[in-house]
PDB file of N, CA and C in Angstrom:
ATOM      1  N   UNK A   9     138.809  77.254 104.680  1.00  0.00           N
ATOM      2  CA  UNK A   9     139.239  76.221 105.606  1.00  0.00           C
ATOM      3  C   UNK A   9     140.483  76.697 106.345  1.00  0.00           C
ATOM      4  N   UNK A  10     140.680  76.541 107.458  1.00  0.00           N
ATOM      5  CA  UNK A  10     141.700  76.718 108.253  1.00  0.00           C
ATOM      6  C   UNK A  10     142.621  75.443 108.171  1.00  0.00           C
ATOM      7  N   UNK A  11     143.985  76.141 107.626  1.00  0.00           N
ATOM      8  CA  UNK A  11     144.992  75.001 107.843  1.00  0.00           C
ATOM      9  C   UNK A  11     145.985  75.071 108.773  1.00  0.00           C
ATOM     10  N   UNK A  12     146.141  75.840 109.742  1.00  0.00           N
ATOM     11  CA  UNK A  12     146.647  76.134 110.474  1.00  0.00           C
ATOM     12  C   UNK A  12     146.969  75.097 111.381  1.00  0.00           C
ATOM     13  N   UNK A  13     146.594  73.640 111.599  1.00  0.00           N
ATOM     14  CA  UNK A  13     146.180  72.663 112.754  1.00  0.00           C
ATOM     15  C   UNK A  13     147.579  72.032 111.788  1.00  0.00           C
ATOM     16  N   UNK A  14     147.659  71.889 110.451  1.00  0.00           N
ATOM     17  CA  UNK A  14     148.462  71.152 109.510  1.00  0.00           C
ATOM     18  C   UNK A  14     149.832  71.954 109.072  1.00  0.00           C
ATOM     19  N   UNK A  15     150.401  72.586 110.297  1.00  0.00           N
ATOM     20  CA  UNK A  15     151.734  73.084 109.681  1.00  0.00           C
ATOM     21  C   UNK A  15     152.909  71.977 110.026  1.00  0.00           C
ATOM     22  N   UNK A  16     154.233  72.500 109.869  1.00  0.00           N
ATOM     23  CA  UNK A  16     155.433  71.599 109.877  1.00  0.00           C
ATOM     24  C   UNK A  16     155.387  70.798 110.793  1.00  0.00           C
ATOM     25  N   UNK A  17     154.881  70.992 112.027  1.00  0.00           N
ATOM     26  CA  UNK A  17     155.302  70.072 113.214  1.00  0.00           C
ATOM     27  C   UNK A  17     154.044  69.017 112.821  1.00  0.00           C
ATOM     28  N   UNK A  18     152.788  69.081 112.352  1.00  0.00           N
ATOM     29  CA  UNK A  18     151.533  67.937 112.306  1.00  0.00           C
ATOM     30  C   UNK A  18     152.513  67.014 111.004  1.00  0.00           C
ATOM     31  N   UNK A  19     153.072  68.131 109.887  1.00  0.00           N
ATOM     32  CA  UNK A  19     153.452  66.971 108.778  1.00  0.00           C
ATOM     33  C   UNK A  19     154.662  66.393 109.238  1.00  0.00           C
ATOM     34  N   UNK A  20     155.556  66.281 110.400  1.00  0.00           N
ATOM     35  CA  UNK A  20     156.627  65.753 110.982  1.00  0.00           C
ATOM     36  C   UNK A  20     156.405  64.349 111.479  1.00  0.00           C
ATOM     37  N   UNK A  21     154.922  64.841 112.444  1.00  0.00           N
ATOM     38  CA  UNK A  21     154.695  63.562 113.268  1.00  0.00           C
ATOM     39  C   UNK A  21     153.692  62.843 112.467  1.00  0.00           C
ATOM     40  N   UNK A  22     153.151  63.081 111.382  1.00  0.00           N
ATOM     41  CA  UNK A  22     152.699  62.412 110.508  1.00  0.00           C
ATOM     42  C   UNK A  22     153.450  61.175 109.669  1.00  0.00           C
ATOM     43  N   UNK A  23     154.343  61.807 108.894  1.00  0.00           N
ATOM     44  CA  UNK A  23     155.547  61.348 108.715  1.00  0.00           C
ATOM     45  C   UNK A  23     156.437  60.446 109.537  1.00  0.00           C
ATOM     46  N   UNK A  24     156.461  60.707 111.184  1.00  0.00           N
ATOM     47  CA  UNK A  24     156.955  59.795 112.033  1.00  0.00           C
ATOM     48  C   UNK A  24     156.169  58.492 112.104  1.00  0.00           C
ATOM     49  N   UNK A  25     154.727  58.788 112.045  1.00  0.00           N
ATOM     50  CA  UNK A  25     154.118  57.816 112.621  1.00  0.00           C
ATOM     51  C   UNK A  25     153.872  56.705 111.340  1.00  0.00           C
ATOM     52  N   UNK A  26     153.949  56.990 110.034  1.00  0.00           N
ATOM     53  CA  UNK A  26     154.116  56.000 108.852  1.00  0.00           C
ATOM     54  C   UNK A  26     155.652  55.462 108.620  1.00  0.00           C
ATOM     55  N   UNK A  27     156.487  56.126 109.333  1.00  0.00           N
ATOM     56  CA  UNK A  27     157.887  55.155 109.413  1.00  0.00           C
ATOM     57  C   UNK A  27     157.476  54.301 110.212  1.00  0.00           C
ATOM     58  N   UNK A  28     156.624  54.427 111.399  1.00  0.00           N
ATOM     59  CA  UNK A  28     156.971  53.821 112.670  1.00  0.00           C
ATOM     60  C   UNK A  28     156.104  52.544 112.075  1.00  0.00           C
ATOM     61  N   UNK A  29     155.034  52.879 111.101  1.00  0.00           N
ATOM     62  CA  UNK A  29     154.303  51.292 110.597  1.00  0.00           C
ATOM     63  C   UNK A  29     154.590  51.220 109.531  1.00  0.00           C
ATOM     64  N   UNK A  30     155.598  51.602 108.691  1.00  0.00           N
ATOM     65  CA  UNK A  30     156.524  50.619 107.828  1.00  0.00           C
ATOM     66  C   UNK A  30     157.338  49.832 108.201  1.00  0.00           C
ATOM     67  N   UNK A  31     157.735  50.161 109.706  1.00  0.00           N
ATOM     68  CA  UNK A  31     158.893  49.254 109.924  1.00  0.00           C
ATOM     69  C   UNK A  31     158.805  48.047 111.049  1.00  0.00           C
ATOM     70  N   UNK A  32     157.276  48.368 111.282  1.00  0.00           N
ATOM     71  CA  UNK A  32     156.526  47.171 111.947  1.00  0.00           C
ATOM     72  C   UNK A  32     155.945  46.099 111.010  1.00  0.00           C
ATOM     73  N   UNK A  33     155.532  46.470 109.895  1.00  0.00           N
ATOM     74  CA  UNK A  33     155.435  45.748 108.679  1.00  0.00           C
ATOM     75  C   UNK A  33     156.558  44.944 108.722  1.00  0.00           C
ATOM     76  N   UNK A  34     157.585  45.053 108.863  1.00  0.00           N
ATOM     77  CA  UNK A  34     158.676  44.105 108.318  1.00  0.00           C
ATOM     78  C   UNK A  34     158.635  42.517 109.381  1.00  0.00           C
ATOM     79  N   UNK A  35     159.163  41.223 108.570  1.00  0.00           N
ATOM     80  CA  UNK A  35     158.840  40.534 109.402  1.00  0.00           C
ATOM     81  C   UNK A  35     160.532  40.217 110.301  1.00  0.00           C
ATOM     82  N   UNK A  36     160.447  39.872 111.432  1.00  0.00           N
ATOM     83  CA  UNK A  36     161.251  39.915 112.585  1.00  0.00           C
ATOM     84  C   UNK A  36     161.239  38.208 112.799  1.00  0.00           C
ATOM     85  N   UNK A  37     162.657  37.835 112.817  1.00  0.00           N
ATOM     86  CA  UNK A  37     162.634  36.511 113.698  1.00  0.00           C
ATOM     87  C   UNK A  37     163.957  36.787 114.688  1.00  0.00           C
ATOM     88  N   UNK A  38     164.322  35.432 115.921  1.00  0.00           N
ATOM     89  CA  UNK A  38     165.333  35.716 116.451  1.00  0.00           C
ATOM     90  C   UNK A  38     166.706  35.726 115.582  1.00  0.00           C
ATOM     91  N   UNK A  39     166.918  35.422 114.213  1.00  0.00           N
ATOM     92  CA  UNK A  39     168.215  35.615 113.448  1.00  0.00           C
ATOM     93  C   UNK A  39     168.138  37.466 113.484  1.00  0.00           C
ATOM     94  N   UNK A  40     166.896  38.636 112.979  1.00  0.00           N
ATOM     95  CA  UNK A  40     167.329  39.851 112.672  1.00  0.00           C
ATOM     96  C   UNK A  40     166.815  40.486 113.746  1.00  0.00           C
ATOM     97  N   UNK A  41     166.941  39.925 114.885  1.00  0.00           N
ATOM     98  CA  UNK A  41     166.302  40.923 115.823  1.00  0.00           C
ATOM     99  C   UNK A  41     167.177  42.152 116.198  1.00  0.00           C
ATOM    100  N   UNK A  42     168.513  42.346 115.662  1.00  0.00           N
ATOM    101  CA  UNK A  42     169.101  43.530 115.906  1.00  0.00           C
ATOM    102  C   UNK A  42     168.630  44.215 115.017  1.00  0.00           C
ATOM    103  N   UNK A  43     167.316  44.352 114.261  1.00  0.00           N
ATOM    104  CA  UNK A  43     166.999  45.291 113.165  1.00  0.00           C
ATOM    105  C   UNK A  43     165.798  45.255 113.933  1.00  0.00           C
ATOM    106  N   UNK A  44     165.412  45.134 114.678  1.00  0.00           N
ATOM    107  CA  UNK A  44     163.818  45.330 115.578  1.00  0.00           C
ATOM    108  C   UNK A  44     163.936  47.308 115.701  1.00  0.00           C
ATOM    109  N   UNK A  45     162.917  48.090 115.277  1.00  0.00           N
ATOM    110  CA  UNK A  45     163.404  48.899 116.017  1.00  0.00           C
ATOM    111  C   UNK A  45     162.800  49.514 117.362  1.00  0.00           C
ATOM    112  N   UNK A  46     161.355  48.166 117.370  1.00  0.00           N
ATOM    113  CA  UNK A  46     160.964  47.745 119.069  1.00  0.00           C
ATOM    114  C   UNK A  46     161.468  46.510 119.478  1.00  0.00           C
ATOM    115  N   UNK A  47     161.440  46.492 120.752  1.00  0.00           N
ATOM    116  CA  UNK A  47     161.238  45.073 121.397  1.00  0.00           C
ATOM    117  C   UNK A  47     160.898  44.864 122.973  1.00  0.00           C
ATOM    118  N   UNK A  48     161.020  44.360 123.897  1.00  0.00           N
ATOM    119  CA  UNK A  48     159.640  44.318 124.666  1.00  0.00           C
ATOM    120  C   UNK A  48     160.103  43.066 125.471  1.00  0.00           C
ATOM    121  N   UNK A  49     160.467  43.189 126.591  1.00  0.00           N
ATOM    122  CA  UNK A  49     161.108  42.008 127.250  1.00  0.00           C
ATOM    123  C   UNK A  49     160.770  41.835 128.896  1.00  0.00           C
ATOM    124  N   UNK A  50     159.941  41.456 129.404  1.00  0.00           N
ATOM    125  CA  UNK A  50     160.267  41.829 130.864  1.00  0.00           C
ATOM    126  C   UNK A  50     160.687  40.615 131.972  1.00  0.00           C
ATOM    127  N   UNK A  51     161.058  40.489 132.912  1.00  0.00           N
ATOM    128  CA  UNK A  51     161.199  38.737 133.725  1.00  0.00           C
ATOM    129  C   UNK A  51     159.558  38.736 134.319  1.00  0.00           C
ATOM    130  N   UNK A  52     159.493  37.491 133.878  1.00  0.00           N
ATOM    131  CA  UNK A  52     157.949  37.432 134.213  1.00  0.00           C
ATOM    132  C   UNK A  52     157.972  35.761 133.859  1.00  0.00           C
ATOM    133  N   UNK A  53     157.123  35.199 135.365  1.00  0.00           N
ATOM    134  CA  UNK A  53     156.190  33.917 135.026  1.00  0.00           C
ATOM    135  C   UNK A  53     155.310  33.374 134.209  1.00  0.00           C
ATOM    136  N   UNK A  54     154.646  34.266 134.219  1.00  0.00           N
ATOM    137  CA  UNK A  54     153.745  34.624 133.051  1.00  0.00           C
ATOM    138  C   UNK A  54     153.789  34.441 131.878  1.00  0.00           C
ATOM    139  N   UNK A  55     154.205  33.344 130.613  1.00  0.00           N
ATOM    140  CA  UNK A  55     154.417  33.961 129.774  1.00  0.00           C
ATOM    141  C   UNK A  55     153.682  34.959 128.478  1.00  0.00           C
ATOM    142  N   UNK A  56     152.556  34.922 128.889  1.00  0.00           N
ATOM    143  CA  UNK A  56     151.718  35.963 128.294  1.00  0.00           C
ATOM    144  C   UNK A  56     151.653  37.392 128.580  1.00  0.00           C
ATOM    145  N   UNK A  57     152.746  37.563 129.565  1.00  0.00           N
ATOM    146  CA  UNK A  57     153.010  39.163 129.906  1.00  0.00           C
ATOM    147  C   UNK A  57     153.987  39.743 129.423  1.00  0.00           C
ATOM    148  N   UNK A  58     154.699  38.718 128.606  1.00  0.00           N
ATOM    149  CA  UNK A  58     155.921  39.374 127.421  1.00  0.00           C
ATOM    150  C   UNK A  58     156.191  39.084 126.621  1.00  0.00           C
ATOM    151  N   UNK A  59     157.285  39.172 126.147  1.00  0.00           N
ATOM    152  CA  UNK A  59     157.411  38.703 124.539  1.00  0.00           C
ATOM    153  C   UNK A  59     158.676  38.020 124.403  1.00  0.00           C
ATOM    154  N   UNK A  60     158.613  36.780 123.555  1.00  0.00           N
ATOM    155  CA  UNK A  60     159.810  35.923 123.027  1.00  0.00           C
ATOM    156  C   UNK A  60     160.752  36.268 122.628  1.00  0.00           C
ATOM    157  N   UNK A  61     161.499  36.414 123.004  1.00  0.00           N
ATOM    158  CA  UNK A  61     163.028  37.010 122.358  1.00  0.00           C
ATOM    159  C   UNK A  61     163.129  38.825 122.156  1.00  0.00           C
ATOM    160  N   UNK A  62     161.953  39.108 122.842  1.00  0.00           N
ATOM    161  CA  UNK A  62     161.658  40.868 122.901  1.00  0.00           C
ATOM    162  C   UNK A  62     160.901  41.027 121.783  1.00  0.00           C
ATOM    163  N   UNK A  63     160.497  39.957 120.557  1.00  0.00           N
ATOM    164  CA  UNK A  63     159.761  40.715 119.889  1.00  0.00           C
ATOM    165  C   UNK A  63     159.094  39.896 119.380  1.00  0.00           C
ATOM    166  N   UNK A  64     158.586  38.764 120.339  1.00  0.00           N
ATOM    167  CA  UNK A  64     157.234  38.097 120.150  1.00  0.00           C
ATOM    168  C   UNK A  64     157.865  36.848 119.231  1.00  0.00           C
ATOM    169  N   UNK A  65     156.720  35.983 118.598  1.00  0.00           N
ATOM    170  CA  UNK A  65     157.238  34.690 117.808  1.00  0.00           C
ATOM    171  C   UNK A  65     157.404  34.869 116.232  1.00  0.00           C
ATOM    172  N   UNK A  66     158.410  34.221 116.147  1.00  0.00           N
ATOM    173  CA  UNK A  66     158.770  34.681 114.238  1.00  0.00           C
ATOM    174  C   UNK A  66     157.555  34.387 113.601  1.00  0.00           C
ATOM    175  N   UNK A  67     157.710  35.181 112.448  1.00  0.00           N
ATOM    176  CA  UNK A  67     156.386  35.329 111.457  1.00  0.00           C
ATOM    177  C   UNK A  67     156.876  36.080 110.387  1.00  0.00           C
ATOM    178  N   UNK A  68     156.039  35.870 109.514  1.00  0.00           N
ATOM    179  CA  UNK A  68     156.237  36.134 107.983  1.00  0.00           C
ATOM    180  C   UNK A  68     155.925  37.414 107.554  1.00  0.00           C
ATOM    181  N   UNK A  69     156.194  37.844 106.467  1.00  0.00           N
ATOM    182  CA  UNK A  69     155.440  39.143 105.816  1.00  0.00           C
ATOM    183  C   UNK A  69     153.817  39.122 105.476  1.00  0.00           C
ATOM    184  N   UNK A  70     153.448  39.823 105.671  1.00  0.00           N
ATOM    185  CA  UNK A  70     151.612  40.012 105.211  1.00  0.00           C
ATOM    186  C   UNK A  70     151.083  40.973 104.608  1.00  0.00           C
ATOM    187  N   UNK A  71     152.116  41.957 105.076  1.00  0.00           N
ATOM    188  CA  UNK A  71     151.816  43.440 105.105  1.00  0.00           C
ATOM    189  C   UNK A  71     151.204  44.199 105.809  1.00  0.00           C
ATOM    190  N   UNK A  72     150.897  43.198 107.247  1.00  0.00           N
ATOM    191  CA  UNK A  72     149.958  43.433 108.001  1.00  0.00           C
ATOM    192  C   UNK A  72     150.631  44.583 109.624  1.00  0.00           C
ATOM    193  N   UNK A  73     150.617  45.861 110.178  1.00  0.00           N
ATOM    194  CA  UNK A  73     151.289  45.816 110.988  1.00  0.00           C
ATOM    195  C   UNK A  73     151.619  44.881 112.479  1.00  0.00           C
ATOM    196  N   UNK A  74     152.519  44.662 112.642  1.00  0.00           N
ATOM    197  CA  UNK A  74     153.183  43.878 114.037  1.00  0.00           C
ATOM    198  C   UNK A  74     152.579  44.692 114.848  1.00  0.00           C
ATOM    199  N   UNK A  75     152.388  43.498 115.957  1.00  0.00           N
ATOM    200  CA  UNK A  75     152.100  44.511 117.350  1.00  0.00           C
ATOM    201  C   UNK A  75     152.486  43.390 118.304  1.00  0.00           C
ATOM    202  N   UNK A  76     152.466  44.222 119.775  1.00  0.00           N
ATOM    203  CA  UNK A  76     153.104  43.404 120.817  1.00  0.00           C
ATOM    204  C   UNK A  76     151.941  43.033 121.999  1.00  0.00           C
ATOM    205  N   UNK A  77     151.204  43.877 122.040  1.00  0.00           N
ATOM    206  CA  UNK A  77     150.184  43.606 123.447  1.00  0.00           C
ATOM    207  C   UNK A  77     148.378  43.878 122.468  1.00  0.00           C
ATOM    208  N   UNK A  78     147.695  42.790 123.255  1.00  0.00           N
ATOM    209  CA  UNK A  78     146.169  43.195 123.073  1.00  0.00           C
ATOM    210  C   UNK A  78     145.909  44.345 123.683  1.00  0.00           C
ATOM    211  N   UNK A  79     144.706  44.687 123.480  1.00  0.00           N
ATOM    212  CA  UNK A  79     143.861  45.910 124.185  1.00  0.00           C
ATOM    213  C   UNK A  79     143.897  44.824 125.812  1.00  0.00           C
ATOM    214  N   UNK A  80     143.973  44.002 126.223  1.00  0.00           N
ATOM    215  CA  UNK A  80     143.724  43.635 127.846  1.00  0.00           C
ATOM    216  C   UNK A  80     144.843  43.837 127.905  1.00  0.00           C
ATOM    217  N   UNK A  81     146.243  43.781 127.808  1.00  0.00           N
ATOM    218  CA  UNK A  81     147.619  44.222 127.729  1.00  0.00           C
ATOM    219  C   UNK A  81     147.797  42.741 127.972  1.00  0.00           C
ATOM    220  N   UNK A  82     147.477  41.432 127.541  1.00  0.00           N
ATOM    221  CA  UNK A  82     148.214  40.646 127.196  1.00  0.00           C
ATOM    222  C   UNK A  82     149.581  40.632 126.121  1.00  0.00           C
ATOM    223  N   UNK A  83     149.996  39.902 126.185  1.00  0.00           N
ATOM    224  CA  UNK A  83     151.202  39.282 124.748  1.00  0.00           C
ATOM    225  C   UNK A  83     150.483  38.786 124.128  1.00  0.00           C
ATOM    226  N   UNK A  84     150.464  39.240 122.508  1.00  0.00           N
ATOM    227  CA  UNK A  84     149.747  38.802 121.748  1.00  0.00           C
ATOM    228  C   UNK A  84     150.343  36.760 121.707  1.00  0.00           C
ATOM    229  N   UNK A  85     149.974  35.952 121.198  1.00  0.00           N
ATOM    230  CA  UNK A  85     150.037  34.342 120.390  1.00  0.00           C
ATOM    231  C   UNK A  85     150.574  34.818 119.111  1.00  0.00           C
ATOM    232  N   UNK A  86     149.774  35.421 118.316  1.00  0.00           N
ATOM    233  CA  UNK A  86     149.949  35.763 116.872  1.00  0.00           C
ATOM    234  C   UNK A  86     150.956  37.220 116.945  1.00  0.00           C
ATOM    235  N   UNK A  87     151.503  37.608 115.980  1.00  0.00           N
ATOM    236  CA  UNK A  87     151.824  39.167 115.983  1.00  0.00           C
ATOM    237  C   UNK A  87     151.081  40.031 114.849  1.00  0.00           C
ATOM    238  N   UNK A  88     150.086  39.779 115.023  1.00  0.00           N
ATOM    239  CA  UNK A  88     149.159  40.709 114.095  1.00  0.00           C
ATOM    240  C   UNK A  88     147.755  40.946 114.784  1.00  0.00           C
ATOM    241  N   UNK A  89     147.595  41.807 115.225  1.00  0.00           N
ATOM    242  CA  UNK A  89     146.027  42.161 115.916  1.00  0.00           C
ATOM    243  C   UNK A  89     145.140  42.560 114.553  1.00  0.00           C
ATOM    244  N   UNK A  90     144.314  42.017 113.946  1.00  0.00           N
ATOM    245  CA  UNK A  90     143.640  42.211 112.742  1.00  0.00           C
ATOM    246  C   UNK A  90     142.528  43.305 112.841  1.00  0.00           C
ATOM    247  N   UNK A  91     142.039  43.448 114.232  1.00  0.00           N
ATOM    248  CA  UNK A  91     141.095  44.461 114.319  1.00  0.00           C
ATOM    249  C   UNK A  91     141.907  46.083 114.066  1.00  0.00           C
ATOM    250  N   UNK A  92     143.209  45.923 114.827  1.00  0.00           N
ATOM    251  CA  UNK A  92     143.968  47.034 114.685  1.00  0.00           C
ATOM    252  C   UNK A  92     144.537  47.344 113.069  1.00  0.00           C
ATOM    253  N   UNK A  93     144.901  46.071 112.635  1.00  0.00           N
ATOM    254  CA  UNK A  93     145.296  46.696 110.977  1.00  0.00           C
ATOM    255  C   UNK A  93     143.651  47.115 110.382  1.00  0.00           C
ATOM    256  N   UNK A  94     142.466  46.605 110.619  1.00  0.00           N
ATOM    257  CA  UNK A  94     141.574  47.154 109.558  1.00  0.00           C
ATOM    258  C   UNK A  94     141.617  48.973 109.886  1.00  0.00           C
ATOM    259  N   UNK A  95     141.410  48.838 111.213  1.00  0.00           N
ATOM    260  CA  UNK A  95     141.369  50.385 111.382  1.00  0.00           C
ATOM    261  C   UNK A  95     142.008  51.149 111.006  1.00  0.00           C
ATOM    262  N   UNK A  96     143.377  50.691 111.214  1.00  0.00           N
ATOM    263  CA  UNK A  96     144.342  51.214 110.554  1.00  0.00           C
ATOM    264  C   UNK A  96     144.357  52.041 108.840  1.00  0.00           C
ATOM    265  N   UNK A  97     143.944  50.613 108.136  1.00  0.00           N
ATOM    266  CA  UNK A  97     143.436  51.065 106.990  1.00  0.00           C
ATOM    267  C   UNK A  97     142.596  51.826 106.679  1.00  0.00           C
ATOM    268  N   UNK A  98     141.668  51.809 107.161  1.00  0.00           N
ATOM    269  CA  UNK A  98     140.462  52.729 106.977  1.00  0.00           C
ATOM    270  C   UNK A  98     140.752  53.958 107.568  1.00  0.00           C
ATOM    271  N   UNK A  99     141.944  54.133 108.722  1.00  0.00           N
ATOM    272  CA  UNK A  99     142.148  55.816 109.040  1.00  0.00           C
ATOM    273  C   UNK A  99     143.424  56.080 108.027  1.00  0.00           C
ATOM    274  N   UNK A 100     144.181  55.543 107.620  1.00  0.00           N
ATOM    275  CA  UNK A 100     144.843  56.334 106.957  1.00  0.00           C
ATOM    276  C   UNK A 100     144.471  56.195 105.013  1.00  0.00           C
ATOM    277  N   UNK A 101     143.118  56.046 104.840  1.00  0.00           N
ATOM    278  CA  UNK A 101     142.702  56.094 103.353  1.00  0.00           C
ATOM    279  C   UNK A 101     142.217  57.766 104.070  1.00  0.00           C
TER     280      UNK A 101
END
């Protein structure tokens, strides 16, 4: 087998990209939003084209990852896209 595709720089951004959904896991309201380490704000009529306080509406732990926009690039209602956590799961087993 060739491992060559899997040297330092693949296990870096590997590594980046499971911080980046541990720490979307966490739940966010407007009291810790200086611990967001996204957020997402734009002036808009609309309010389905952005997000509440930059990081959407408070919500609880699930374990589920946070997200900010649907696949149509709406603002999510909920902050959990459920189709995106199954996949999720199933690509990183």
């Amino acid at each position: 087998q060739d491992a060559r595709p899997y040297g330092g720089r693949w296990r870096q951004a590997v590594r980046t990209i499971l911080r980046t959904l541990r720490s979307m896991q966490k739940p966010l309201t407007p009291l810790n939003i200086t611990k967001a380490p996204y957020t997402y704000q734009a002036a808009s009529k609309e309010p389905k084209d952005t997000l509440g306080h930059g990081i959407g509406r408070p919500h609880r732990y699930t374990g589920m990852i946070r997200g900010a926009f649907m696949p149509s690039d709406d603002a999510f209602q909920l902050p959990y896209h459920v189709p995106g956590n199954a996949m999720a799961v199933v690509e990183l087993r």
